[in-house]
XYZ file of C-alpha atoms in Angstrom:
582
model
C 121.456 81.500 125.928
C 122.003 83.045 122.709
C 124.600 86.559 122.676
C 123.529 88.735 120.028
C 125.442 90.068 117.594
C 125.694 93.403 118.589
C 127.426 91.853 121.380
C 130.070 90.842 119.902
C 130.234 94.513 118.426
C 130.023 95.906 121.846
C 132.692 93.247 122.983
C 135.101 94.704 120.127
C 134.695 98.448 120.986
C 135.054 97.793 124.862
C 138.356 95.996 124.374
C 139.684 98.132 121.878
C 139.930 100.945 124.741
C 141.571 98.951 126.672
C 144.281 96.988 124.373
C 146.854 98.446 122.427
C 146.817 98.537 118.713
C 147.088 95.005 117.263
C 149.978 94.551 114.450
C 147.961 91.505 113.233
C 149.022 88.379 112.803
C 152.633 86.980 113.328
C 154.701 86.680 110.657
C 156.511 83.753 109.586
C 160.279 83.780 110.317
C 162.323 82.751 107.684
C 163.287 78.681 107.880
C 166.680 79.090 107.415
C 168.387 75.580 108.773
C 172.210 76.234 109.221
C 174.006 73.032 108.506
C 177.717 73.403 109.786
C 178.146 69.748 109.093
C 176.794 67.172 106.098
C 175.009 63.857 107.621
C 175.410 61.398 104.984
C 175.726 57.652 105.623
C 175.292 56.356 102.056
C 177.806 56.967 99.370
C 176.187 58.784 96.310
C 176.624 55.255 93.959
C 174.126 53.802 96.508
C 171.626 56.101 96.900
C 170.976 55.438 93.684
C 171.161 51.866 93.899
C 168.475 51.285 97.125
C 166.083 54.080 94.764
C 166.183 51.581 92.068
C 166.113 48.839 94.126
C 162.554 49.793 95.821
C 161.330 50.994 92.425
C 162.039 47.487 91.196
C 160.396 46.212 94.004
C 157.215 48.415 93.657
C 156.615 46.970 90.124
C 157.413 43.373 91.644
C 160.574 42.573 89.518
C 162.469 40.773 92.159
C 165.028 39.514 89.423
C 165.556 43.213 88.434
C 166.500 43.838 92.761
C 168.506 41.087 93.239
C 170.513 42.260 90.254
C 170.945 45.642 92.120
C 171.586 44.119 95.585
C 174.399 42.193 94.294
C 175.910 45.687 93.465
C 175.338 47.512 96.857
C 178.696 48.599 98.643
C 176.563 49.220 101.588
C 173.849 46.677 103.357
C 172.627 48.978 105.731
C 168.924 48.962 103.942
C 169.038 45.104 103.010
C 166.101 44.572 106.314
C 163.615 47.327 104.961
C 164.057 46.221 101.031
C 163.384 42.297 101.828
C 160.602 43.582 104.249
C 158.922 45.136 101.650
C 159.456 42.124 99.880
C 158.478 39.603 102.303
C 155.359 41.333 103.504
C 153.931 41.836 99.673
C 150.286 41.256 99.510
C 150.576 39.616 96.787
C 153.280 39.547 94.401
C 155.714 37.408 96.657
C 155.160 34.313 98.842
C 157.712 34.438 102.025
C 158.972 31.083 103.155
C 159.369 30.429 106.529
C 162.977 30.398 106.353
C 162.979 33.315 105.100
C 161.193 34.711 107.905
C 163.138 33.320 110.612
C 166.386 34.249 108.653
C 164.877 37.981 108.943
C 164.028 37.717 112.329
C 167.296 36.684 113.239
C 169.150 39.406 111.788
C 166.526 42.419 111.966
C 164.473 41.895 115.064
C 165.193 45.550 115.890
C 163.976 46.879 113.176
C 160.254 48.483 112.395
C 157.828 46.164 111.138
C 159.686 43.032 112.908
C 156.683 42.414 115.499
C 154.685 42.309 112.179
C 156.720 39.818 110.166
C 157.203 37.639 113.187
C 153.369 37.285 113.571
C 153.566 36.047 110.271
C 156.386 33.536 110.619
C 155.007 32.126 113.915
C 152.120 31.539 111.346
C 153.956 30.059 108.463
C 156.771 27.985 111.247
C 156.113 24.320 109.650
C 156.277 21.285 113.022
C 159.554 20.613 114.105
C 161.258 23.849 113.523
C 162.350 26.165 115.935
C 160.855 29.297 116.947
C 162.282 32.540 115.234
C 163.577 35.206 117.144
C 161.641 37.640 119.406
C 161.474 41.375 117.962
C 162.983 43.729 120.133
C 160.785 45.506 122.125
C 160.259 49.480 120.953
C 160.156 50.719 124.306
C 162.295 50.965 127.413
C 161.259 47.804 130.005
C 159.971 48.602 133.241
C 160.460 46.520 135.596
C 156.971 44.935 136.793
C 155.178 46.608 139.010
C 154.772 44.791 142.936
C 151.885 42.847 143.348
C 149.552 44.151 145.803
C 148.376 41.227 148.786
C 144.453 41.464 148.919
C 142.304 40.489 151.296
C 138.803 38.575 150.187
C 136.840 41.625 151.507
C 139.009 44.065 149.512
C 138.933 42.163 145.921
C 135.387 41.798 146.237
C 134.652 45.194 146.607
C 137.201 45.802 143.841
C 135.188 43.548 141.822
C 131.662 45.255 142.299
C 133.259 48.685 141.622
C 134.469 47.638 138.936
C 130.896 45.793 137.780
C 129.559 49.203 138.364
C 131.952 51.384 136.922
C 131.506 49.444 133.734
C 127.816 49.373 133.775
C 127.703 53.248 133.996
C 130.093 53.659 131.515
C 127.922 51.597 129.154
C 124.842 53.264 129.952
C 126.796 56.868 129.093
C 127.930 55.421 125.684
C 124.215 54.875 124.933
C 122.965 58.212 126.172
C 121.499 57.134 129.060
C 122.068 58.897 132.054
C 118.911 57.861 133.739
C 120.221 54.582 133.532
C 123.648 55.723 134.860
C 122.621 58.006 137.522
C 120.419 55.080 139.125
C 123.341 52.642 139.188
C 125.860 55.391 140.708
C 123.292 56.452 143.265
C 122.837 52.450 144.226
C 126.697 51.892 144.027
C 127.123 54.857 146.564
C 124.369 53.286 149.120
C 127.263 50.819 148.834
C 130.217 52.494 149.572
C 131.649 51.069 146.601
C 133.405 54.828 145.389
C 135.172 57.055 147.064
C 134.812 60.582 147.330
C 136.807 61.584 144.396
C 135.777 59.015 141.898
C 132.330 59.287 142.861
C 132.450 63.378 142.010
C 134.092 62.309 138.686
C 131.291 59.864 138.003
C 128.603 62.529 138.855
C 130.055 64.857 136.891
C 130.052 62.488 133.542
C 126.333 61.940 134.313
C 125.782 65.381 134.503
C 127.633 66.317 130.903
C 125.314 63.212 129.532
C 121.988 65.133 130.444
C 123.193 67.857 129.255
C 124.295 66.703 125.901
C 120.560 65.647 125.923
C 119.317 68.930 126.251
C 118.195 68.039 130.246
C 119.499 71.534 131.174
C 117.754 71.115 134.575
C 119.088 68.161 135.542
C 122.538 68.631 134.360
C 122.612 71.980 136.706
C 121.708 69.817 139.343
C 123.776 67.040 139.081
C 126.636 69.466 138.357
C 126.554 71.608 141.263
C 126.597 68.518 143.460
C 129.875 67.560 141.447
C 131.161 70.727 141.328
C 131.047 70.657 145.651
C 132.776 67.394 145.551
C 136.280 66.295 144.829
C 139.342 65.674 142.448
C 138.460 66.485 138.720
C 135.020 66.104 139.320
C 135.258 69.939 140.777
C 136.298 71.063 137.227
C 134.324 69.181 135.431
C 130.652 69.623 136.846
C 131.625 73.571 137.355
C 132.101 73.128 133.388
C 128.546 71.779 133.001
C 126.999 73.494 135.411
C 128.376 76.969 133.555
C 126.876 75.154 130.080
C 123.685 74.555 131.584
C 123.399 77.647 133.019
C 124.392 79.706 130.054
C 121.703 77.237 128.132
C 119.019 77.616 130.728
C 119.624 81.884 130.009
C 120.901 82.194 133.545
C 124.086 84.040 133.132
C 125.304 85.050 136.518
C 124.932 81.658 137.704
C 126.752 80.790 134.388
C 129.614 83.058 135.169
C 129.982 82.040 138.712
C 130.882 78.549 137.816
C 132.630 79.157 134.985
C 135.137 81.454 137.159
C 135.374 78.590 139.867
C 136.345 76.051 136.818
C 138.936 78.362 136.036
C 140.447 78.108 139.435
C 139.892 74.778 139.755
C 141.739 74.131 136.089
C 144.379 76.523 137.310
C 147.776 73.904 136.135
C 145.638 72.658 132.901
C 146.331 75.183 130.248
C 143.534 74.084 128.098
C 141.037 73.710 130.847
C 141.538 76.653 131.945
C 141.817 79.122 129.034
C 138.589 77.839 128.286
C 136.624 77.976 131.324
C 137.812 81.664 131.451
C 137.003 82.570 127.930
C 133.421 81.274 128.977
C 133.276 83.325 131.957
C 134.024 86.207 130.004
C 131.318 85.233 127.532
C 128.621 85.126 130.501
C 130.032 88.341 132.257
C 129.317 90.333 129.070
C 126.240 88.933 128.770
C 125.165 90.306 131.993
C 126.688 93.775 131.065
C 129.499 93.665 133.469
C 132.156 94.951 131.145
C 134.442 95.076 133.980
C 134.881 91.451 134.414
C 135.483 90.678 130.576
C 139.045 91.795 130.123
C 140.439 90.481 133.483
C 138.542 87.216 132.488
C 139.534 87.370 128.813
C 143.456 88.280 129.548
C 143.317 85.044 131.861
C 142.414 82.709 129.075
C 145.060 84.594 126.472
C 147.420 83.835 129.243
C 147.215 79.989 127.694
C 147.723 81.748 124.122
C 148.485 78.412 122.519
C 145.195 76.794 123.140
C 142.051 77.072 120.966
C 140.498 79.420 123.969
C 143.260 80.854 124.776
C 144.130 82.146 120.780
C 140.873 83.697 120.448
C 140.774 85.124 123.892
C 144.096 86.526 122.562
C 142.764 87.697 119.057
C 139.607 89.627 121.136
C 142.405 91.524 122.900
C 144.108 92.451 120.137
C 147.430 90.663 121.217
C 149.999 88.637 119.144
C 150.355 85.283 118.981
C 153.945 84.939 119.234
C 155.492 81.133 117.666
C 159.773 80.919 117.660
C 159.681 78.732 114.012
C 163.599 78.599 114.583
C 164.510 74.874 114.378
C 166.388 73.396 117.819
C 169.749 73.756 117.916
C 172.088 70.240 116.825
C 175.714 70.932 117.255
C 178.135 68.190 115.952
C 178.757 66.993 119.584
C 175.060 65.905 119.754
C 175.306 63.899 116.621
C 178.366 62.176 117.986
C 176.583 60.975 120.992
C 173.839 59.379 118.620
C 175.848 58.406 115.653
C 176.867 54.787 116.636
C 172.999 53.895 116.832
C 171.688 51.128 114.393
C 168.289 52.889 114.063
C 169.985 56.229 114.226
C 172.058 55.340 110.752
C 169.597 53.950 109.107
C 167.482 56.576 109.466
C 169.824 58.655 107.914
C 170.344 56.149 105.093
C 166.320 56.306 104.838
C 166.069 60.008 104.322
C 169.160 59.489 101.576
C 166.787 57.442 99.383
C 163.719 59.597 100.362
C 162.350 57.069 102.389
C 161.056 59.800 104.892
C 158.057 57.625 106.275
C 160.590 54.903 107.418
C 162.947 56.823 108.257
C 160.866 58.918 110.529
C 160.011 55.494 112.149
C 163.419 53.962 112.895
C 164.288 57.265 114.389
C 160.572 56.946 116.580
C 162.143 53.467 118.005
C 165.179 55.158 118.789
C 163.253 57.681 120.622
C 161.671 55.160 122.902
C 164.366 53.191 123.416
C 166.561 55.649 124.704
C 167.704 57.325 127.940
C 166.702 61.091 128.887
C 170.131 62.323 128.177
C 169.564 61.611 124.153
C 166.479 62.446 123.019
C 167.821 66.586 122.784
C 170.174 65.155 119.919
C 167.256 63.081 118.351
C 164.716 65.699 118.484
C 167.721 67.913 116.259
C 168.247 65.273 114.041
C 164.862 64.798 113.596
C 164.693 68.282 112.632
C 167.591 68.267 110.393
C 166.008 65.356 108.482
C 162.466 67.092 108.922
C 161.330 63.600 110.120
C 157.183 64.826 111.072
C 156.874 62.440 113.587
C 159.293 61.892 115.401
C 159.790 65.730 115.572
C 156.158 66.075 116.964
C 156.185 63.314 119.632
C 159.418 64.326 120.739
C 158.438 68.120 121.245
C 155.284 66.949 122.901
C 157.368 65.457 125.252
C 159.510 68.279 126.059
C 157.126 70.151 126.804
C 155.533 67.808 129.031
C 158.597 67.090 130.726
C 160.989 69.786 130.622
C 158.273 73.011 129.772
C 160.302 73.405 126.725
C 158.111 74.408 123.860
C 159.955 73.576 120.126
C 157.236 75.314 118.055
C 159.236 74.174 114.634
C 159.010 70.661 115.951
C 155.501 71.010 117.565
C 154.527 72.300 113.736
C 156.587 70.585 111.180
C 155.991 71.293 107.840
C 156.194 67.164 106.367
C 157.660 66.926 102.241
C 155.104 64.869 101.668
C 153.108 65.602 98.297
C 149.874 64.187 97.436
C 148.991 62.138 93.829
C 148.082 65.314 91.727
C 149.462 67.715 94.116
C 147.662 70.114 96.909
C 143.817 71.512 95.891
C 143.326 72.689 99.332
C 145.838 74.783 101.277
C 148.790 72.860 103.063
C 147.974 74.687 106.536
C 144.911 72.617 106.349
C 145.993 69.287 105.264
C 148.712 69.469 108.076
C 145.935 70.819 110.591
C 144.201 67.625 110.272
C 146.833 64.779 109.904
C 148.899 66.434 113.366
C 145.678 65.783 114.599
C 144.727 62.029 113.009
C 148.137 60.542 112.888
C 150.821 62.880 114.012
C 152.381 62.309 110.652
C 152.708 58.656 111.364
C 152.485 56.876 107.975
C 151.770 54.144 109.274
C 149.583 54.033 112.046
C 146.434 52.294 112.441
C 143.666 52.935 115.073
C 141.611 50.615 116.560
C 138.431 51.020 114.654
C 140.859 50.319 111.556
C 141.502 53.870 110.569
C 145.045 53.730 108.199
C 147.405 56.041 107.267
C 148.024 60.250 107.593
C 144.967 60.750 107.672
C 143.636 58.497 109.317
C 140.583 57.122 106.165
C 138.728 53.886 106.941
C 139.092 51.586 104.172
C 135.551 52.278 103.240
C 135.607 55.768 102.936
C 138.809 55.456 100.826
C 137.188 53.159 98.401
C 134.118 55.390 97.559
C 136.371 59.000 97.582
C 139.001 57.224 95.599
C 136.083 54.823 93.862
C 138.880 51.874 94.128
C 137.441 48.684 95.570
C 140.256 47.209 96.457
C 140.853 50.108 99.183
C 138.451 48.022 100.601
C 140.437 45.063 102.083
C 141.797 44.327 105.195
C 145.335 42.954 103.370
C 145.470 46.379 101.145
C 148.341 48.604 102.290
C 147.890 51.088 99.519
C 146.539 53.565 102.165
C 150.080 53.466 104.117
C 151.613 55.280 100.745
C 151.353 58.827 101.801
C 150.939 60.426 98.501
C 147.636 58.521 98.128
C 146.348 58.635 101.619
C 146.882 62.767 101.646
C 144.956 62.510 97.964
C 142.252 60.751 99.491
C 142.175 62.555 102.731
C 141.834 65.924 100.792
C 139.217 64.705 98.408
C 137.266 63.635 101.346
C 137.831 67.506 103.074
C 136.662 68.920 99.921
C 133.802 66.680 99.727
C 132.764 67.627 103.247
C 133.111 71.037 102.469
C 130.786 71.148 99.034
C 128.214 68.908 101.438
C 124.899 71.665 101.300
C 125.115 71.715 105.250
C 128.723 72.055 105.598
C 128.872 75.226 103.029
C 132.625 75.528 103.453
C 132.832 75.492 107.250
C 135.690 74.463 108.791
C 134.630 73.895 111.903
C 131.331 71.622 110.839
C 133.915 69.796 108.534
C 136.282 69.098 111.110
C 133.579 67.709 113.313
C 132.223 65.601 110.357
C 135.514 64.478 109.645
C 135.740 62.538 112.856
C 132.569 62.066 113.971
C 130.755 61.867 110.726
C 128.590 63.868 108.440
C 125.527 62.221 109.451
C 125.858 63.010 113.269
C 126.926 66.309 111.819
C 123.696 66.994 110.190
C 121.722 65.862 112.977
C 123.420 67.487 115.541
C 122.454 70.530 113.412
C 118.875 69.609 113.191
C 118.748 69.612 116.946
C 119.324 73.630 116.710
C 119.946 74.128 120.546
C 123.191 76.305 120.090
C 121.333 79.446 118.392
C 123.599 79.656 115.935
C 126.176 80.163 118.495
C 129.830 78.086 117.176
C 130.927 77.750 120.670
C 128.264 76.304 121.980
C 127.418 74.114 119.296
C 131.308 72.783 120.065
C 130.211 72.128 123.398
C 126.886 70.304 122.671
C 128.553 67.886 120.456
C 127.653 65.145 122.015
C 130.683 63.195 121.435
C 133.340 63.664 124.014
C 136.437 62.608 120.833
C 135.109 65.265 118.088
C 134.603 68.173 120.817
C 137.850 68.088 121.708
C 139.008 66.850 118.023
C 137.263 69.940 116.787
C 139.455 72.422 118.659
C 142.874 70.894 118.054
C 142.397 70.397 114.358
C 141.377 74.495 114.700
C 144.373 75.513 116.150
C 146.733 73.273 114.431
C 145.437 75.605 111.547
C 145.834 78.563 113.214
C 149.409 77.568 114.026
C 150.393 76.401 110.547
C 148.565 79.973 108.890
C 151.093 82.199 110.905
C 153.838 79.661 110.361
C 153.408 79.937 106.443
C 153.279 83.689 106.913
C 149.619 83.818 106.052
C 146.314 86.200 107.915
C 144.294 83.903 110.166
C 140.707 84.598 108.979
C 139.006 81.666 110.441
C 140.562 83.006 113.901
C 139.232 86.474 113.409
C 135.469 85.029 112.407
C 135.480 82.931 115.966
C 136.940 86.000 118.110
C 133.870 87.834 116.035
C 131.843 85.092 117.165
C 131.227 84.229 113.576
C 131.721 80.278 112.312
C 134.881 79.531 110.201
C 134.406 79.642 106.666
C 137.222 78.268 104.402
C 139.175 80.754 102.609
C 142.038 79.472 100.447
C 145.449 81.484 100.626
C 148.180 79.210 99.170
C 149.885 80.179 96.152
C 148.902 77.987 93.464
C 151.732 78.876 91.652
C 154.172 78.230 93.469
């Protein structure tokens, strides 16, 4: 169904009678950090030793490190600099024994399951096995075994069969295919009620994504009936289709029943609302669209939810103050290995492993410490750990640390920032969390999260190319890299400085991108060209990297104007506002 613009016109005037004036965007508050209390492990004399040390290293003068090692007062380090050393690509050639001697004496360190993958490898006949890393997470003890009959695992084994074979059929876009398999597993009994809505309702999103608005709607309103999730989820497609098909009372109606259905998933539900809203005004029932719209603001830190907000004229409101880490909370955390050497770490400017060592102590802690991690994490603005840790909280204990839910990481790329940091950060909370290191599964590295391929032709190195390469775990080259690549998506002649195509051609590629475009069944409409993306990763990708920029604008203290073009139902056209200067 396409809304046109006047709508959104009629939309602005109808809820500017009913909301008070707006004071715009919030304003950062100032990032003052009070420190009643230095953190230092490292003696000055030191610092400056381990800086030369891993300089040394970085050129490959292991003569030139050993020199400086001899002259360290404190060892703390000695693990990460012969790490680095050991695990060269190329410069140095690790001996077993050197290996195992690691192993014996760092095994609780980051990168140990690493280096002992490569000692078991390199462990000549005869010698003994090195040491086991320490695990980076708590133990559970293993779960009971369950005592099945021969009936029961072989209907465990043909659900399975069939699960699988639907699930492949729905990763080729072939609902036919899937819907004839569930309807023949069901003749079975294999599912029961709730998995077998879920499993309807995945069939019906597939038609839909294939432009089958008619069978969607049907196969969603059967869903929709059933249930568990499956209620949300084919309400959600059945509202699509029906907004699609041009039917918006339909539309509306299960759009409001997602809602309810979504009511204790923020996301969900600020969503489903915000679409309700949409389909209410576009039956001229003005009446509807503010009780509809104030229900998705309600969830004002969702991508829905924020523009639901900005329609209504309402602040966002984000407490940037950092979480509170009293000396008593130190002292319960001091006496930690990973703990001081993380400290040590961010004394040398190691941030990426510091941030690491203080990840493992994270997950190897009880409940009662991670308060005093999450502060020191703040207090060494570790990105992170500060992120996981807040994501957490809130999780567990409804506690929402916007300073540590948005960090601002001191990481600087080769040559500096060319597109503004809100949107650099926007992306990498979204591809790596600020993990330097992490690695995905389709081989994905660094930040930002670049296959090796697309890092060789943006940064037109070949050697970015190889599996061995680490270069892309360096953070000021993998931000370089990852902005090139932003701007290069944004110059594309079908991108035309759009965010939101960007961001969807950042993770799902320009070529889908462009085809997806091709396919022209949103009419122009950004929101429901979001929610025909056929891909289930970049829909969802889409919105997060959206509001992680939304979030990091007001944090900096700057307007939102890709916010105000969505609430306007316009698409989000990049607008720089950093100070180059500065």
């Amino acid at each position: 169904m396409t809304v046109p613009r006047p709508f959104f016109h009629l939309i602005a005037l109808f809820l500017l009678l009913l909301a008070s004036l707006a004071d715009g965007p919030a304003k950062a508050a100032p990032e003052e950090v009070s420190e009643p209390f230095a953190i230092s492990v490292l003696e000055p004399s030191d610092i400056e030793l381990y800086q030369k040390i891993f300089a040394a290293q970085t050129r490959a003068d292991w003569a030139e490190a050993d020199r400086l090692i001899r002259r360290l007062k404190d060892r703390i380090l000695l693990g990460h600099v012969l790490y680095e050393r050991y695990m060269h690509p190329n410069a140095y050639r690790s001996s077993y024994a050197e290996l195992a001697r690691w192993m014996k004496n760092y095994a609780d360190q980051p990168g140990a399951e690493r280096l002992y993958r490569l000692a078991a490898k390199r462990r000549p006949k005869g010698h003994a096995a090195p040491r086991l890393p320490v695990p980076t997470r708590k133990q559970q003890p293993p779960a009971p075994q369950e005592q099945l009959s021969k009936k029961e695992l072989e209907l465990r084994r043909a659900r399975y069969q069939a699960q699988t074979a639907i699930a492949q059929h729905l990763k080729q876009a072939q609902p036919e295919l899937a819907e004839k398999r569930l309807w023949a597993a069901n003749e079975r009994a294999l599912f029961e009620k709730e998995n077998f809505t879920t499993l309807l309702s995945r069939i019906a999103a597939s038609y839909f994504h294939a432009g089958n608005d008619a069978k969607a709607l049907s196969l969603a309103t059967l869903s929709a009936a059933g249930e568990g999730s499956g209620r949300f989820a084919g309400n959600w497609v059945g509202g699509l289709a029906a907004w699609r098909q041009g039917n918006c009372a339909l539309s509306a109606g299960h759009f409001e029943r997602a809602t309810v259905a979504a009511s204790e998933r923020p996301w969900d539900a600020s969503a489903a609302a915000f679409w309700a809203a949409r389909a209410r005004l576009a039956c001229r029932q003005p009446e509807a669209v503010a009780r509809l719209l104030d229900r998705a603001a309600y969830n004002n830190r969702t991508f829905y939810g924020m523009i639901a907000a900005r329609q209504l004229g309402r602040d966002i409101v984000f407490s940037w103050e950092h979480p509170p880490f009293p000396w008593k909370d130190y002292r319960t955390i001091s006496d930690l290995p990973g703990v001081r050497r993380a400290v040590a770490l961010s004394q040398v400017s190691r941030i990426d492993w510091a941030d690491v060592e203080l990840r493992y102590v994270w997950q190897r802690s009880e409940d009662d410490r991670h308060q005093a991690i999450l502060g020191l994490a703040s207090r060494l603005n570790l990105p992170s750990t500060q992120v996981r840790a807040a994501k957490l909280m809130e999780r567990r204990e409804m506690t929402m640390v916007d300073s540590a839910l948005y960090p601002v990481p001191d990481f600087t790329p080769t040559g500096g920032y060319s597109i503004d940091r809100a949107v650099i950060f926007a992306f990498m909370r979204q591809e790596s969390e600020f993990n330097t290191l992490a690695v995905s599964s389709a081989g994905a590295r660094g930040l930002m999260q670049l296959m090796p391929a697309t890092a060789s032709f943006i940064g037109r190195d070949r050697s970015l190319k190889s599996p061995t390469s680490t270069k892309l775990n360096d953070p000021t080259l993998n931000i370089a890299l990852g902005q090139r690549y932003i701007e290069h998506l944004l110059e594309d002649r079908n991108m035309k400085g759009n965010l939101l195509l960007t961001a969807a051609a950042y993770n799902g590629g320009p070529g889908n991108v462009n085809r997806w475009l091709q396919r022209g069944n949103f009419s122009d409409d950004p929101f429901l060209f979001i929610e025909s993306i056929p891909l289930e990763e970049t829909r969802l990708y889409v919105t997060r990297v959206l509001t992680n920029l939304w979030a990091y604008r007001m944090r900096m203290g700057q307007p939102t104007p890709e916010l105000d073009a969505l609430a306007q139902g316009q698409w989000p056209v990049y607008k720089p506002l950093d100070d180059k200067k500065s």
